[in-house]
PDB file of C-alpha atoms in Angstrom:
ATOM      1  CA  GLY A   1      13.312  -2.044  12.426  1.00  0.00           C
ATOM      2  CA  GLU A   2      10.446  -4.093  11.163  1.00  0.00           C
ATOM      3  CA  ASP A   3      11.033  -6.397   8.243  1.00  0.00           C
ATOM      4  CA  VAL A   4       8.472  -8.181   6.109  1.00  0.00           C
ATOM      5  CA  GLU A   5       9.536 -10.827   3.610  1.00  0.00           C
ATOM      6  CA  GLN A   6       7.740 -12.581   0.807  1.00  0.00           C
ATOM      7  CA  SER A   7       8.763 -14.899  -1.979  1.00  0.00           C
ATOM      8  CA  LEU A   8       8.888 -12.936  -5.216  1.00  0.00           C
ATOM      9  CA  PHE A   9       7.072 -15.201  -7.654  1.00  0.00           C
ATOM     10  CA  LEU A  10       4.350 -17.839  -7.704  1.00  0.00           C
ATOM     11  CA  SER A  11       2.886 -19.552 -10.735  1.00  0.00           C
ATOM     12  CA  VAL A  12      -0.221 -21.743 -10.636  1.00  0.00           C
ATOM     13  CA  ARG A  13      -2.716 -23.221 -13.062  1.00  0.00           C
ATOM     14  CA  GLU A  14      -6.234 -21.888 -13.315  1.00  0.00           C
ATOM     15  CA  GLY A  15      -8.517 -23.697 -10.883  1.00  0.00           C
ATOM     16  CA  ASP A  16      -5.725 -24.656  -8.489  1.00  0.00           C
ATOM     17  CA  SER A  17      -5.230 -23.104  -5.082  1.00  0.00           C
ATOM     18  CA  SER A  18      -2.538 -20.466  -4.566  1.00  0.00           C
ATOM     19  CA  VAL A  19      -0.713 -19.988  -1.289  1.00  0.00           C
ATOM     20  CA  ILE A  20       1.301 -16.821  -0.809  1.00  0.00           C
ATOM     21  CA  ASN A  21       3.542 -16.721   2.232  1.00  0.00           C
ATOM     22  CA  CYS A  22       4.859 -13.850   4.317  1.00  0.00           C
ATOM     23  CA  THR A  23       7.111 -13.646   7.342  1.00  0.00           C
ATOM     24  CA  TYR A  24       7.642 -10.693   9.615  1.00  0.00           C
ATOM     25  CA  THR A  25      10.110  -9.951  12.350  1.00  0.00           C
ATOM     26  CA  ASP A  26       8.299  -7.651  14.762  1.00  0.00           C
ATOM     27  CA  SER A  27       6.568  -9.643  17.461  1.00  0.00           C
ATOM     28  CA  SER A  28       4.537  -6.529  18.269  1.00  0.00           C
ATOM     29  CA  SER A  29       2.805  -6.673  14.916  1.00  0.00           C
ATOM     30  CA  THR A  30      -0.853  -6.386  15.696  1.00  0.00           C
ATOM     31  CA  TYR A  31      -2.523  -5.760  12.360  1.00  0.00           C
ATOM     32  CA  LEU A  32      -1.636  -7.784   9.265  1.00  0.00           C
ATOM     33  CA  TYR A  33      -2.939  -7.051   5.806  1.00  0.00           C
ATOM     34  CA  TRP A  34      -2.994  -8.456   2.306  1.00  0.00           C
ATOM     35  CA  TYR A  35      -3.193  -6.074  -0.653  1.00  0.00           C
ATOM     36  CA  LYS A  36      -3.512  -6.784  -4.376  1.00  0.00           C
ATOM     37  CA  GLN A  37      -1.942  -4.576  -7.041  1.00  0.00           C
ATOM     38  CA  GLU A  38      -2.828  -4.947 -10.699  1.00  0.00           C
ATOM     39  CA  PRO A  39      -0.534  -3.452 -13.372  1.00  0.00           C
ATOM     40  CA  GLY A  40      -0.477   0.322 -13.329  1.00  0.00           C
ATOM     41  CA  ALA A  41      -2.915   0.569 -10.444  1.00  0.00           C
ATOM     42  CA  GLY A  42      -2.885   1.320  -6.741  1.00  0.00           C
ATOM     43  CA  LEU A  43      -3.250  -1.231  -3.987  1.00  0.00           C
ATOM     44  CA  GLN A  44      -6.561  -2.858  -3.224  1.00  0.00           C
ATOM     45  CA  LEU A  45      -7.146  -4.063   0.324  1.00  0.00           C
ATOM     46  CA  LEU A  46      -8.096  -7.740   0.156  1.00  0.00           C
ATOM     47  CA  THR A  47      -8.314  -8.762   3.764  1.00  0.00           C
ATOM     48  CA  TYR A  48      -6.743  -8.305   7.165  1.00  0.00           C
ATOM     49  CA  ILE A  49      -6.283 -10.222  10.375  1.00  0.00           C
ATOM     50  CA  PHE A  50      -5.572  -9.234  13.951  1.00  0.00           C
ATOM     51  CA  SER A  51      -2.763 -10.845  15.900  1.00  0.00           C
ATOM     52  CA  ASN A  52      -5.245 -12.424  18.320  1.00  0.00           C
ATOM     53  CA  MET A  53      -6.746 -14.461  15.481  1.00  0.00           C
ATOM     54  CA  ASP A  54      -5.258 -17.453  13.733  1.00  0.00           C
ATOM     55  CA  MET A  55      -7.552 -17.732  10.748  1.00  0.00           C
ATOM     56  CA  LYS A  56      -9.910 -15.629   8.723  1.00  0.00           C
ATOM     57  CA  GLN A  57     -11.930 -16.707   5.712  1.00  0.00           C
ATOM     58  CA  ASP A  58     -13.615 -14.451   3.202  1.00  0.00           C
ATOM     59  CA  GLN A  59     -15.107 -16.211   0.184  1.00  0.00           C
ATOM     60  CA  ARG A  60     -12.169 -17.611  -1.822  1.00  0.00           C
ATOM     61  CA  LEU A  61      -9.584 -16.081   0.496  1.00  0.00           C
ATOM     62  CA  THR A  62      -8.242 -17.719   3.631  1.00  0.00           C
ATOM     63  CA  VAL A  63      -5.672 -16.031   5.830  1.00  0.00           C
ATOM     64  CA  LEU A  64      -3.671 -18.108   8.289  1.00  0.00           C
ATOM     65  CA  LEU A  65      -1.546 -16.569  11.013  1.00  0.00           C
ATOM     66  CA  ASN A  66       1.088 -18.392  13.021  1.00  0.00           C
ATOM     67  CA  LYS A  67       2.060 -15.830  15.576  1.00  0.00           C
ATOM     68  CA  LYS A  68       4.706 -18.018  17.176  1.00  0.00           C
ATOM     69  CA  ASP A  69       6.574 -18.353  13.875  1.00  0.00           C
ATOM     70  CA  LYS A  70       5.580 -14.843  12.704  1.00  0.00           C
ATOM     71  CA  HIS A  71       4.212 -16.380   9.525  1.00  0.00           C
ATOM     72  CA  LEU A  72       1.222 -15.198   7.540  1.00  0.00           C
ATOM     73  CA  SER A  73      -0.256 -16.850   4.481  1.00  0.00           C
ATOM     74  CA  LEU A  74      -2.948 -16.048   1.961  1.00  0.00           C
ATOM     75  CA  ARG A  75      -4.698 -18.922   0.238  1.00  0.00           C
ATOM     76  CA  ILE A  76      -6.747 -18.239  -2.868  1.00  0.00           C
ATOM     77  CA  ALA A  77      -9.065 -21.085  -3.731  1.00  0.00           C
ATOM     78  CA  ASP A  78      -9.997 -21.858  -7.351  1.00  0.00           C
ATOM     79  CA  THR A  79      -7.497 -19.330  -8.677  1.00  0.00           C
ATOM     80  CA  GLN A  80      -8.613 -17.476 -11.797  1.00  0.00           C
ATOM     81  CA  THR A  81      -6.649 -15.609 -14.464  1.00  0.00           C
ATOM     82  CA  GLY A  82      -8.058 -12.383 -13.004  1.00  0.00           C
ATOM     83  CA  ASP A  83      -6.181 -13.137  -9.812  1.00  0.00           C
ATOM     84  CA  SER A  84      -2.869 -12.549 -11.608  1.00  0.00           C
ATOM     85  CA  ALA A  85      -1.346  -9.559  -9.831  1.00  0.00           C
ATOM     86  CA  ILE A  86       1.207  -8.595  -7.222  1.00  0.00           C
ATOM     87  CA  TYR A  87       0.200  -9.387  -3.658  1.00  0.00           C
ATOM     88  CA  PHE A  88       1.646  -7.383  -0.787  1.00  0.00           C
ATOM     89  CA  CYS A  89       1.741  -8.406   2.826  1.00  0.00           C
ATOM     90  CA  ALA A  90       1.834  -5.520   5.336  1.00  0.00           C
ATOM     91  CA  GLU A  91       1.932  -5.140   9.092  1.00  0.00           C
ATOM     92  CA  LYS A  92       1.319  -2.430  11.672  1.00  0.00           C
ATOM     93  CA  THR A  93       2.169  -2.448  15.339  1.00  0.00           C
ATOM     94  CA  THR A  94      -0.199   0.311  16.360  1.00  0.00           C
ATOM     95  CA  ASN A  95      -3.648   1.215  15.118  1.00  0.00           C
ATOM     96  CA  ALA A  96      -2.708   4.662  13.837  1.00  0.00           C
ATOM     97  CA  GLY A  97       0.846   3.805  12.863  1.00  0.00           C
ATOM     98  CA  LYS A  98       2.432   3.376   9.480  1.00  0.00           C
ATOM     99  CA  SER A  99       2.469   0.036   7.710  1.00  0.00           C
ATOM    100  CA  THR A 100       5.548  -1.907   6.693  1.00  0.00           C
ATOM    101  CA  PHE A 101       5.171  -3.677   3.365  1.00  0.00           C
ATOM    102  CA  GLY A 102       6.828  -6.754   1.947  1.00  0.00           C
ATOM    103  CA  ASP A 103       8.350  -6.671  -1.531  1.00  0.00           C
ATOM    104  CA  GLY A 104       5.305  -8.277  -3.085  1.00  0.00           C
ATOM    105  CA  THR A 105       4.666 -11.686  -4.649  1.00  0.00           C
ATOM    106  CA  THR A 106       3.879 -11.754  -8.348  1.00  0.00           C
ATOM    107  CA  LEU A 107       1.186 -14.352  -8.925  1.00  0.00           C
ATOM    108  CA  THR A 108       0.858 -15.685 -12.454  1.00  0.00           C
ATOM    109  CA  VAL A 109      -2.163 -17.819 -13.260  1.00  0.00           C
ATOM    110  CA  LYS A 110      -1.825 -19.974 -16.352  1.00  0.00           C
ATOM    111  CA  PRO A 111      -4.923 -21.082 -18.252  1.00  0.00           C
TER     112      PRO A 111
ATOM    113  CA  GLY B   1     -17.138   3.052   0.474  1.00  0.00           C
ATOM    114  CA  ALA B   2     -13.517   4.011   1.240  1.00  0.00           C
ATOM    115  CA  VAL B   3     -12.617   5.454  -2.153  1.00  0.00           C
ATOM    116  CA  VAL B   4      -9.385   7.376  -2.606  1.00  0.00           C
ATOM    117  CA  SER B   5      -8.656   9.282  -5.785  1.00  0.00           C
ATOM    118  CA  GLN B   6      -5.490  10.797  -7.156  1.00  0.00           C
ATOM    119  CA  HIS B   7      -5.078  13.488  -9.757  1.00  0.00           C
ATOM    120  CA  PRO B   8      -3.530  13.503 -12.233  1.00  0.00           C
ATOM    121  CA  SER B   9      -3.217   9.827 -13.081  1.00  0.00           C
ATOM    122  CA  TRP B  10      -0.155  10.548 -15.165  1.00  0.00           C
ATOM    123  CA  VAL B  11       1.972  13.567 -15.923  1.00  0.00           C
ATOM    124  CA  ILE B  12       4.910  14.350 -18.174  1.00  0.00           C
ATOM    125  CA  CYS B  13       6.928  17.430 -17.402  1.00  0.00           C
ATOM    126  CA  LYS B  14      10.203  19.096 -18.284  1.00  0.00           C
ATOM    127  CA  SER B  15      13.163  18.955 -15.967  1.00  0.00           C
ATOM    128  CA  GLY B  16      13.154  21.873 -13.531  1.00  0.00           C
ATOM    129  CA  THR B  17       9.398  22.303 -13.324  1.00  0.00           C
ATOM    130  CA  SER B  18       7.227  21.549 -10.296  1.00  0.00           C
ATOM    131  CA  VAL B  19       4.408  19.057 -10.292  1.00  0.00           C
ATOM    132  CA  LYS B  20       1.513  18.869  -7.828  1.00  0.00           C
ATOM    133  CA  ILE B  21      -0.311  15.602  -7.150  1.00  0.00           C
ATOM    134  CA  GLU B  22      -3.613  15.570  -5.294  1.00  0.00           C
ATOM    135  CA  CYS B  23      -4.929  12.792  -3.071  1.00  0.00           C
ATOM    136  CA  ARG B  24      -8.565  12.866  -1.997  1.00  0.00           C
ATOM    137  CA  SER B  25     -10.652  10.628   0.207  1.00  0.00           C
ATOM    138  CA  LEU B  26     -14.013  10.793  -1.523  1.00  0.00           C
ATOM    139  CA  ASP B  27     -16.416   9.288   0.984  1.00  0.00           C
ATOM    140  CA  PHE B  28     -14.670   9.530   4.322  1.00  0.00           C
ATOM    141  CA  GLN B  29     -12.547  11.882   6.358  1.00  0.00           C
ATOM    142  CA  ALA B  30      -8.926  10.907   6.778  1.00  0.00           C
ATOM    143  CA  THR B  31      -6.880  12.381   9.573  1.00  0.00           C
ATOM    144  CA  THR B  32      -3.801  10.641   8.237  1.00  0.00           C
ATOM    145  CA  MET B  33      -2.622  10.220   4.678  1.00  0.00           C
ATOM    146  CA  PHE B  34       0.539   8.522   3.485  1.00  0.00           C
ATOM    147  CA  TRP B  35       2.631   9.135   0.389  1.00  0.00           C
ATOM    148  CA  TYR B  36       4.576   6.315  -1.242  1.00  0.00           C
ATOM    149  CA  ARG B  37       6.883   5.966  -4.167  1.00  0.00           C
ATOM    150  CA  GLN B  38       7.129   2.769  -6.164  1.00  0.00           C
ATOM    151  CA  PHE B  39       9.812   1.882  -8.690  1.00  0.00           C
ATOM    152  CA  PRO B  40       9.111  -0.709 -11.394  1.00  0.00           C
ATOM    153  CA  LYS B  41       8.799  -4.219 -10.003  1.00  0.00           C
ATOM    154  CA  GLN B  42       9.599  -3.005  -6.498  1.00  0.00           C
ATOM    155  CA  SER B  43       7.751  -2.529  -3.271  1.00  0.00           C
ATOM    156  CA  LEU B  44       6.329   0.688  -1.930  1.00  0.00           C
ATOM    157  CA  MET B  45       8.695   3.110  -0.271  1.00  0.00           C
ATOM    158  CA  LEU B  46       7.025   5.286   2.335  1.00  0.00           C
ATOM    159  CA  MET B  47       7.996   8.911   1.774  1.00  0.00           C
ATOM    160  CA  ALA B  48       5.998  10.715   4.427  1.00  0.00           C
ATOM    161  CA  THR B  49       3.049  10.630   6.775  1.00  0.00           C
ATOM    162  CA  SER B  50       0.692  13.550   6.473  1.00  0.00           C
ATOM    163  CA  ASN B  51      -1.625  14.646   9.266  1.00  0.00           C
ATOM    164  CA  GLU B  52      -4.361  17.195   8.748  1.00  0.00           C
ATOM    165  CA  GLY B  53      -3.388  20.615  10.036  1.00  0.00           C
ATOM    166  CA  SER B  54       0.177  19.753  10.949  1.00  0.00           C
ATOM    167  CA  LYS B  55       3.528  19.293   9.274  1.00  0.00           C
ATOM    168  CA  ALA B  56       4.219  16.042   7.514  1.00  0.00           C
ATOM    169  CA  THR B  57       6.612  13.518   9.001  1.00  0.00           C
ATOM    170  CA  TYR B  58       9.205  12.515   6.425  1.00  0.00           C
ATOM    171  CA  GLU B  59      11.038   9.214   6.284  1.00  0.00           C
ATOM    172  CA  GLN B  60      14.785   9.158   6.512  1.00  0.00           C
ATOM    173  CA  GLY B  61      16.424  10.091   3.242  1.00  0.00           C
ATOM    174  CA  VAL B  62      13.403  11.920   1.801  1.00  0.00           C
ATOM    175  CA  GLU B  63      14.079  15.591   1.119  1.00  0.00           C
ATOM    176  CA  LYS B  64      11.289  17.639   2.636  1.00  0.00           C
ATOM    177  CA  ASP B  65      12.168  20.708   0.584  1.00  0.00           C
ATOM    178  CA  LYS B  66      11.920  18.718  -2.613  1.00  0.00           C
ATOM    179  CA  PHE B  67       8.738  16.826  -1.813  1.00  0.00           C
ATOM    180  CA  LEU B  68       6.355  19.353  -0.298  1.00  0.00           C
ATOM    181  CA  ILE B  69       3.311  17.908   1.391  1.00  0.00           C
ATOM    182  CA  ASN B  70       0.240  19.855   2.383  1.00  0.00           C
ATOM    183  CA  HIS B  71      -2.732  18.338   4.214  1.00  0.00           C
ATOM    184  CA  ALA B  72      -5.132  21.243   4.342  1.00  0.00           C
ATOM    185  CA  SER B  73      -8.356  19.360   4.979  1.00  0.00           C
ATOM    186  CA  LEU B  74      -9.590  15.991   6.160  1.00  0.00           C
ATOM    187  CA  THR B  75     -10.174  14.906   2.582  1.00  0.00           C
ATOM    188  CA  LEU B  76      -7.242  16.368   0.664  1.00  0.00           C
ATOM    189  CA  SER B  77      -3.476  16.031   0.762  1.00  0.00           C
ATOM    190  CA  THR B  78      -1.125  17.277  -1.933  1.00  0.00           C
ATOM    191  CA  LEU B  79       2.413  16.291  -2.855  1.00  0.00           C
ATOM    192  CA  THR B  80       4.442  18.791  -4.848  1.00  0.00           C
ATOM    193  CA  VAL B  81       7.621  17.589  -6.498  1.00  0.00           C
ATOM    194  CA  THR B  82       9.677  20.762  -6.784  1.00  0.00           C
ATOM    195  CA  SER B  83      12.252  21.294  -9.516  1.00  0.00           C
ATOM    196  CA  ALA B  84      11.659  17.808 -10.832  1.00  0.00           C
ATOM    197  CA  HIS B  85      14.499  15.866 -12.425  1.00  0.00           C
ATOM    198  CA  PRO B  86      14.494  12.637 -14.437  1.00  0.00           C
ATOM    199  CA  GLU B  87      15.447  10.631 -11.342  1.00  0.00           C
ATOM    200  CA  ASP B  88      12.153  11.731  -9.773  1.00  0.00           C
ATOM    201  CA  SER B  89      10.271   9.798 -12.438  1.00  0.00           C
ATOM    202  CA  SER B  90       8.287   7.175 -10.614  1.00  0.00           C
ATOM    203  CA  PHE B  91       4.859   5.929  -9.605  1.00  0.00           C
ATOM    204  CA  TYR B  92       3.540   7.910  -6.644  1.00  0.00           C
ATOM    205  CA  ILE B  93       0.770   6.371  -4.565  1.00  0.00           C
ATOM    206  CA  CYS B  94      -1.137   7.901  -1.685  1.00  0.00           C
ATOM    207  CA  SER B  95      -3.234   6.208   0.954  1.00  0.00           C
ATOM    208  CA  ALA B  96      -5.745   7.504   3.462  1.00  0.00           C
ATOM    209  CA  SER B  97      -6.537   6.034   6.853  1.00  0.00           C
ATOM    210  CA  ARG B  98     -10.185   5.403   7.565  1.00  0.00           C
ATOM    211  CA  GLN B  99     -11.314   4.786  11.112  1.00  0.00           C
ATOM    212  CA  ALA B 100     -14.093   2.250  11.572  1.00  0.00           C
ATOM    213  CA  GLU B 101     -16.938   3.797  13.536  1.00  0.00           C
ATOM    214  CA  THR B 102     -17.665   0.792  15.716  1.00  0.00           C
ATOM    215  CA  THR B 103     -14.191  -0.569  16.436  1.00  0.00           C
ATOM    216  CA  GLY B 104     -11.977   2.460  15.925  1.00  0.00           C
ATOM    217  CA  GLN B 105      -9.659   0.373  13.791  1.00  0.00           C
ATOM    218  CA  GLU B 106      -7.769   2.386  11.186  1.00  0.00           C
ATOM    219  CA  THR B 107      -7.327   0.850   7.755  1.00  0.00           C
ATOM    220  CA  GLN B 108      -5.351   2.260   4.851  1.00  0.00           C
ATOM    221  CA  TYR B 109      -7.068   2.667   1.510  1.00  0.00           C
ATOM    222  CA  PHE B 110      -4.952   3.429  -1.506  1.00  0.00           C
ATOM    223  CA  GLY B 111      -5.357   5.748  -4.438  1.00  0.00           C
ATOM    224  CA  PRO B 112      -4.822   4.523  -8.007  1.00  0.00           C
ATOM    225  CA  GLY B 113      -1.397   6.152  -8.257  1.00  0.00           C
ATOM    226  CA  THR B 114       0.156   8.900 -10.367  1.00  0.00           C
ATOM    227  CA  ARG B 115       2.813   8.107 -12.910  1.00  0.00           C
ATOM    228  CA  LEU B 116       5.344  10.924 -13.242  1.00  0.00           C
ATOM    229  CA  LEU B 117       7.772  11.134 -16.129  1.00  0.00           C
ATOM    230  CA  VAL B 118      10.328  13.923 -16.063  1.00  0.00           C
ATOM    231  CA  LEU B 119      12.052  14.590 -19.364  1.00  0.00           C
TER     232      LEU B 119
END
């Protein structure tokens, strides 16, 4: 079945850029998402990208997709302490289908 | 827009009792809702997919008689944990699929989660 992998931890200093990486195995993945989860809360949709795109930028967030390598990344520019959270990568192969989530990357931002 | 609520946000119950968790899409209609379970410091585990007016589709290994799901309307799905035991203690999160009017793309929006503690 589908598999989505992420590194578990990332630590950066406030003001630096953060890059969170994700790899997936299903070449049919069409919709790719990034979610943010703060402690004790649900998941907040940050951004998404379609498989026919290779980049999407939304304010401080930049998503890069390398479809050949099945690699997705999320770059957060000027990382702030409020960005500390767990970030989940997720993929879907069909529009109405269920999503497969990675294990999440815990981002720690040090002042 | 795209707000999903869950109620209650936390619940403590005695072993053997049943607990009902509600998931509502507040400003959109959701034909599909999903129920997840999350253990501490772990990813989400999909339990079931709930479609309005039909039976839920359960993931392998999830007991349908223990985790009853009802999706009676386009804005409400409920998960009932029957005869709860301490091992059912977890963080339960629902999500609702919203279809974009112009593109038809469906995006999942998540509720804030319900923390269940079974004593």
